[in-house]
Amino acid sequence: MADRIVRGLARKSLSVAEVEARLYTEGVAEKDALEILDRFARFGYLDDHRMAEQLVTQLRERKKLGRSSIMQELRARKLDADAIATALDELDGDDEYRTAVELARKRLPSLRSLSDEVAERRLTGFLARRGYSGALVQRVVRETVRKPGSSVRFR
């Protein structure tokens, strides 16, 4: 059983809780499961803190997600609450702002034919669904849509 878990870890990072759930699903006795988890942690195969940091970086840089969506993803992976808090503390507010502005500017050309009100509403929804806070979304929408000389032509 441990060999299958190691092969699984080679393909995809797993949290301690995910490995524990797999072990119990496979019918591994609790004592044996705890021993396997301890051994994997000692060898560095399981480290919720490192995994949380990697996921935060990946979700921020590749998927361009905001803080709340990143937190939701980390919780879905059943990571330790302390690991989640530590990883989220590393997020830079300025970085999040720049990413939100980048996303908004990328989205603006598709909103050209819409009125200001509709464009703002759609851009607000788009950024909010990505997990950006309300205050940040309002600031970004105000600075990108209402900015004179923006790439959007409104009627």
PDB file of C-alpha atoms in Angstrom:
ATOM      1  CA  MET A   1       0.000   0.000   0.000  1.00  0.00           C
ATOM      2  CA  ALA A   2       2.781   2.426   0.897  1.00  0.00           C
ATOM      3  CA  ASP A   3       4.339   1.861  -2.540  1.00  0.00           C
ATOM      4  CA  ARG A   4       1.108   2.929  -4.253  1.00  0.00           C
ATOM      5  CA  ILE A   5       0.971   6.075  -2.141  1.00  0.00           C
ATOM      6  CA  VAL A   6       4.596   6.881  -3.055  1.00  0.00           C
ATOM      7  CA  ARG A   7       3.775   6.452  -6.752  1.00  0.00           C
ATOM      8  CA  GLY A   8       0.771   8.722  -6.266  1.00  0.00           C
ATOM      9  CA  LEU A   9       2.964  11.317  -4.568  1.00  0.00           C
ATOM     10  CA  ALA A  10       5.357  11.171  -7.520  1.00  0.00           C
ATOM     11  CA  ARG A  11       2.506  12.242  -9.814  1.00  0.00           C
ATOM     12  CA  LYS A  12       0.797  14.793  -7.580  1.00  0.00           C
ATOM     13  CA  SER A  13       1.474  16.430  -4.237  1.00  0.00           C
ATOM     14  CA  LEU A  14      -0.898  15.209  -1.570  1.00  0.00           C
ATOM     15  CA  SER A  15      -1.694  16.644   1.829  1.00  0.00           C
ATOM     16  CA  VAL A  16      -1.364  14.609   5.008  1.00  0.00           C
ATOM     17  CA  ALA A  17      -5.174  14.434   5.248  1.00  0.00           C
ATOM     18  CA  GLU A  18      -5.491  13.223   1.633  1.00  0.00           C
ATOM     19  CA  VAL A  19      -2.958  10.424   2.190  1.00  0.00           C
ATOM     20  CA  GLU A  20      -4.617   9.519   5.483  1.00  0.00           C
ATOM     21  CA  ALA A  21      -8.018   9.301   3.763  1.00  0.00           C
ATOM     22  CA  ARG A  22      -6.565   7.064   1.040  1.00  0.00           C
ATOM     23  CA  LEU A  23      -4.995   4.774   3.611  1.00  0.00           C
ATOM     24  CA  TYR A  24      -8.272   4.398   5.511  1.00  0.00           C
ATOM     25  CA  THR A  25     -10.186   3.880   2.258  1.00  0.00           C
ATOM     26  CA  GLU A  26      -7.813   1.029   1.427  1.00  0.00           C
ATOM     27  CA  GLY A  27      -8.564  -0.526   4.800  1.00  0.00           C
ATOM     28  CA  VAL A  28      -5.160   0.056   6.378  1.00  0.00           C
ATOM     29  CA  ALA A  29      -5.276  -0.288  10.166  1.00  0.00           C
ATOM     30  CA  GLU A  30      -5.058   2.978  12.096  1.00  0.00           C
ATOM     31  CA  LYS A  31      -1.756   2.047  13.750  1.00  0.00           C
ATOM     32  CA  ASP A  32      -0.195   1.139  10.396  1.00  0.00           C
ATOM     33  CA  ALA A  33      -1.599   4.271   8.751  1.00  0.00           C
ATOM     34  CA  LEU A  34      -0.101   6.508  11.439  1.00  0.00           C
ATOM     35  CA  GLU A  35       3.243   4.742  11.038  1.00  0.00           C
ATOM     36  CA  ILE A  36       3.180   5.258   7.258  1.00  0.00           C
ATOM     37  CA  LEU A  37       2.229   8.932   7.655  1.00  0.00           C
ATOM     38  CA  ASP A  38       5.027   9.458  10.178  1.00  0.00           C
ATOM     39  CA  ARG A  39       7.576   7.775   7.915  1.00  0.00           C
ATOM     40  CA  PHE A  40       6.478   9.807   4.871  1.00  0.00           C
ATOM     41  CA  ALA A  41       6.698  13.035   6.885  1.00  0.00           C
ATOM     42  CA  ARG A  42      10.202  12.136   8.134  1.00  0.00           C
ATOM     43  CA  PHE A  43      11.400  11.456   4.577  1.00  0.00           C
ATOM     44  CA  GLY A  44       9.897  14.740   3.378  1.00  0.00           C
ATOM     45  CA  TYR A  45       7.230  13.172   1.146  1.00  0.00           C
ATOM     46  CA  LEU A  46       4.474  14.863   3.146  1.00  0.00           C
ATOM     47  CA  ASP A  47       4.803  18.492   4.157  1.00  0.00           C
ATOM     48  CA  ASP A  48       1.598  20.521   4.292  1.00  0.00           C
ATOM     49  CA  HIS A  49       3.487  23.800   4.770  1.00  0.00           C
ATOM     50  CA  ARG A  50       5.650  23.308   1.683  1.00  0.00           C
ATOM     51  CA  MET A  51       2.657  22.110  -0.333  1.00  0.00           C
ATOM     52  CA  ALA A  52       0.590  25.152   0.710  1.00  0.00           C
ATOM     53  CA  GLU A  53       3.382  27.520  -0.347  1.00  0.00           C
ATOM     54  CA  GLN A  54       3.719  25.773  -3.713  1.00  0.00           C
ATOM     55  CA  LEU A  55      -0.029  25.855  -4.329  1.00  0.00           C
ATOM     56  CA  VAL A  56      -0.270  29.547  -3.415  1.00  0.00           C
ATOM     57  CA  THR A  57       2.482  30.364  -5.904  1.00  0.00           C
ATOM     58  CA  GLN A  58       0.935  28.179  -8.598  1.00  0.00           C
ATOM     59  CA  LEU A  59      -2.612  29.470  -8.130  1.00  0.00           C
ATOM     60  CA  ARG A  60      -1.489  33.100  -8.027  1.00  0.00           C
ATOM     61  CA  GLU A  61       0.893  32.979 -10.986  1.00  0.00           C
ATOM     62  CA  ARG A  62      -0.788  30.494 -13.318  1.00  0.00           C
ATOM     63  CA  LYS A  63      -4.473  30.841 -12.560  1.00  0.00           C
ATOM     64  CA  LYS A  64      -4.294  34.485 -11.395  1.00  0.00           C
ATOM     65  CA  LEU A  65      -6.578  33.790  -8.431  1.00  0.00           C
ATOM     66  CA  GLY A  66      -7.219  36.165  -5.557  1.00  0.00           C
ATOM     67  CA  ARG A  67      -6.775  35.456  -1.853  1.00  0.00           C
ATOM     68  CA  SER A  68     -10.233  33.993  -1.128  1.00  0.00           C
ATOM     69  CA  SER A  69     -10.156  31.590  -4.092  1.00  0.00           C
ATOM     70  CA  ILE A  70      -6.664  30.471  -3.123  1.00  0.00           C
ATOM     71  CA  MET A  71      -7.855  29.850   0.434  1.00  0.00           C
ATOM     72  CA  GLN A  72     -10.805  27.852  -0.879  1.00  0.00           C
ATOM     73  CA  GLU A  73      -8.494  25.704  -3.044  1.00  0.00           C
ATOM     74  CA  LEU A  74      -6.144  25.053  -0.117  1.00  0.00           C
ATOM     75  CA  ARG A  75      -9.052  24.041   2.121  1.00  0.00           C
ATOM     76  CA  ALA A  76     -10.359  21.726  -0.593  1.00  0.00           C
ATOM     77  CA  ARG A  77      -6.981  19.966  -0.525  1.00  0.00           C
ATOM     78  CA  LYS A  78      -7.511  19.423   3.235  1.00  0.00           C
ATOM     79  CA  LEU A  79      -4.324  21.207   4.199  1.00  0.00           C
ATOM     80  CA  ASP A  80      -3.567  22.003   7.820  1.00  0.00           C
ATOM     81  CA  ALA A  81      -5.124  25.338   8.898  1.00  0.00           C
ATOM     82  CA  ASP A  82      -1.756  26.565  10.196  1.00  0.00           C
ATOM     83  CA  ALA A  83      -0.108  25.761   6.848  1.00  0.00           C
ATOM     84  CA  ILE A  84      -2.859  27.666   5.014  1.00  0.00           C
ATOM     85  CA  ALA A  85      -2.522  30.721   7.269  1.00  0.00           C
ATOM     86  CA  THR A  86       1.265  30.766   6.935  1.00  0.00           C
ATOM     87  CA  ALA A  87       1.145  30.436   3.145  1.00  0.00           C
ATOM     88  CA  LEU A  88      -1.504  33.156   2.778  1.00  0.00           C
ATOM     89  CA  ASP A  89       0.539  35.502   4.976  1.00  0.00           C
ATOM     90  CA  GLU A  90       3.204  35.362   2.277  1.00  0.00           C
ATOM     91  CA  LEU A  91       0.817  36.860  -0.297  1.00  0.00           C
ATOM     92  CA  ASP A  92       1.754  40.413  -1.139  1.00  0.00           C
ATOM     93  CA  GLY A  93      -1.134  42.866  -1.432  1.00  0.00           C
ATOM     94  CA  ASP A  94       0.672  44.839  -4.136  1.00  0.00           C
ATOM     95  CA  ASP A  95       1.208  41.654  -6.112  1.00  0.00           C
ATOM     96  CA  GLU A  96      -2.482  40.834  -5.849  1.00  0.00           C
ATOM     97  CA  TYR A  97      -3.375  44.350  -7.008  1.00  0.00           C
ATOM     98  CA  ARG A  98      -1.037  44.130 -10.018  1.00  0.00           C
ATOM     99  CA  THR A  99      -2.456  40.740 -10.981  1.00  0.00           C
ATOM    100  CA  ALA A 100      -6.035  42.035 -10.740  1.00  0.00           C
ATOM    101  CA  VAL A 101      -5.167  45.063 -12.912  1.00  0.00           C
ATOM    102  CA  GLU A 102      -3.494  42.765 -15.441  1.00  0.00           C
ATOM    103  CA  LEU A 103      -6.603  40.561 -15.583  1.00  0.00           C
ATOM    104  CA  ALA A 104      -8.890  43.591 -15.903  1.00  0.00           C
ATOM    105  CA  ARG A 105      -6.859  45.074 -18.756  1.00  0.00           C
ATOM    106  CA  LYS A 106      -6.870  41.741 -20.539  1.00  0.00           C
ATOM    107  CA  ARG A 107     -10.650  41.545 -20.179  1.00  0.00           C
ATOM    108  CA  LEU A 108     -11.403  45.143 -21.250  1.00  0.00           C
ATOM    109  CA  PRO A 109     -11.217  44.652 -25.035  1.00  0.00           C
ATOM    110  CA  SER A 110     -14.079  42.147 -24.884  1.00  0.00           C
ATOM    111  CA  LEU A 111     -16.218  44.786 -23.139  1.00  0.00           C
ATOM    112  CA  ARG A 112     -15.783  47.522 -25.760  1.00  0.00           C
ATOM    113  CA  SER A 113     -19.298  47.436 -27.147  1.00  0.00           C
ATOM    114  CA  LEU A 114     -20.953  47.639 -23.725  1.00  0.00           C
ATOM    115  CA  SER A 115     -22.100  50.667 -21.759  1.00  0.00           C
ATOM    116  CA  ASP A 116     -19.948  51.823 -18.831  1.00  0.00           C
ATOM    117  CA  GLU A 117     -22.415  50.410 -16.329  1.00  0.00           C
ATOM    118  CA  VAL A 118     -22.581  46.963 -17.938  1.00  0.00           C
ATOM    119  CA  ALA A 119     -18.810  46.804 -18.471  1.00  0.00           C
ATOM    120  CA  GLU A 120     -18.178  47.702 -14.830  1.00  0.00           C
ATOM    121  CA  ARG A 121     -20.689  45.128 -13.632  1.00  0.00           C
ATOM    122  CA  ARG A 122     -19.209  42.360 -15.775  1.00  0.00           C
ATOM    123  CA  LEU A 123     -15.635  43.202 -14.855  1.00  0.00           C
ATOM    124  CA  THR A 124     -16.606  43.353 -11.177  1.00  0.00           C
ATOM    125  CA  GLY A 125     -18.198  39.908 -11.395  1.00  0.00           C
ATOM    126  CA  PHE A 126     -15.227  38.488 -13.283  1.00  0.00           C
ATOM    127  CA  LEU A 127     -12.707  39.659 -10.686  1.00  0.00           C
ATOM    128  CA  ALA A 128     -14.922  38.677  -7.749  1.00  0.00           C
ATOM    129  CA  ARG A 129     -15.283  35.137  -9.141  1.00  0.00           C
ATOM    130  CA  ARG A 130     -11.494  34.957  -9.265  1.00  0.00           C
ATOM    131  CA  GLY A 131     -11.421  35.567  -5.522  1.00  0.00           C
ATOM    132  CA  TYR A 132     -10.394  39.203  -5.259  1.00  0.00           C
ATOM    133  CA  SER A 133     -11.792  41.227  -2.347  1.00  0.00           C
ATOM    134  CA  GLY A 134     -14.604  43.713  -2.897  1.00  0.00           C
ATOM    135  CA  ALA A 135     -12.463  46.747  -2.063  1.00  0.00           C
ATOM    136  CA  LEU A 136      -9.710  45.639  -4.430  1.00  0.00           C
ATOM    137  CA  VAL A 137     -12.213  44.892  -7.202  1.00  0.00           C
ATOM    138  CA  GLN A 138     -13.813  48.337  -6.860  1.00  0.00           C
ATOM    139  CA  ARG A 139     -10.420  50.026  -6.975  1.00  0.00           C
ATOM    140  CA  VAL A 140      -9.290  48.076 -10.045  1.00  0.00           C
ATOM    141  CA  VAL A 141     -12.579  48.614 -11.901  1.00  0.00           C
ATOM    142  CA  ARG A 142     -12.490  52.326 -11.102  1.00  0.00           C
ATOM    143  CA  GLU A 143      -8.895  52.640 -12.318  1.00  0.00           C
ATOM    144  CA  THR A 144      -9.250  50.569 -15.482  1.00  0.00           C
ATOM    145  CA  VAL A 145     -12.775  51.149 -16.811  1.00  0.00           C
ATOM    146  CA  ARG A 146     -13.217  54.772 -15.817  1.00  0.00           C
ATOM    147  CA  LYS A 147      -9.634  55.778 -16.555  1.00  0.00           C
ATOM    148  CA  PRO A 148      -9.404  58.334 -19.368  1.00  0.00           C
ATOM    149  CA  GLY A 149      -7.671  56.840 -22.364  1.00  0.00           C
ATOM    150  CA  SER A 150      -8.440  53.246 -21.422  1.00  0.00           C
ATOM    151  CA  SER A 151      -8.507  50.804 -24.298  1.00  0.00           C
ATOM    152  CA  VAL A 152     -12.279  50.472 -24.034  1.00  0.00           C
ATOM    153  CA  ARG A 153     -14.586  52.551 -26.211  1.00  0.00           C
ATOM    154  CA  PHE A 154     -17.954  53.030 -24.620  1.00  0.00           C
ATOM    155  CA  ARG A 155     -21.084  54.277 -26.292  1.00  0.00           C
TER     156      ARG A 155
END
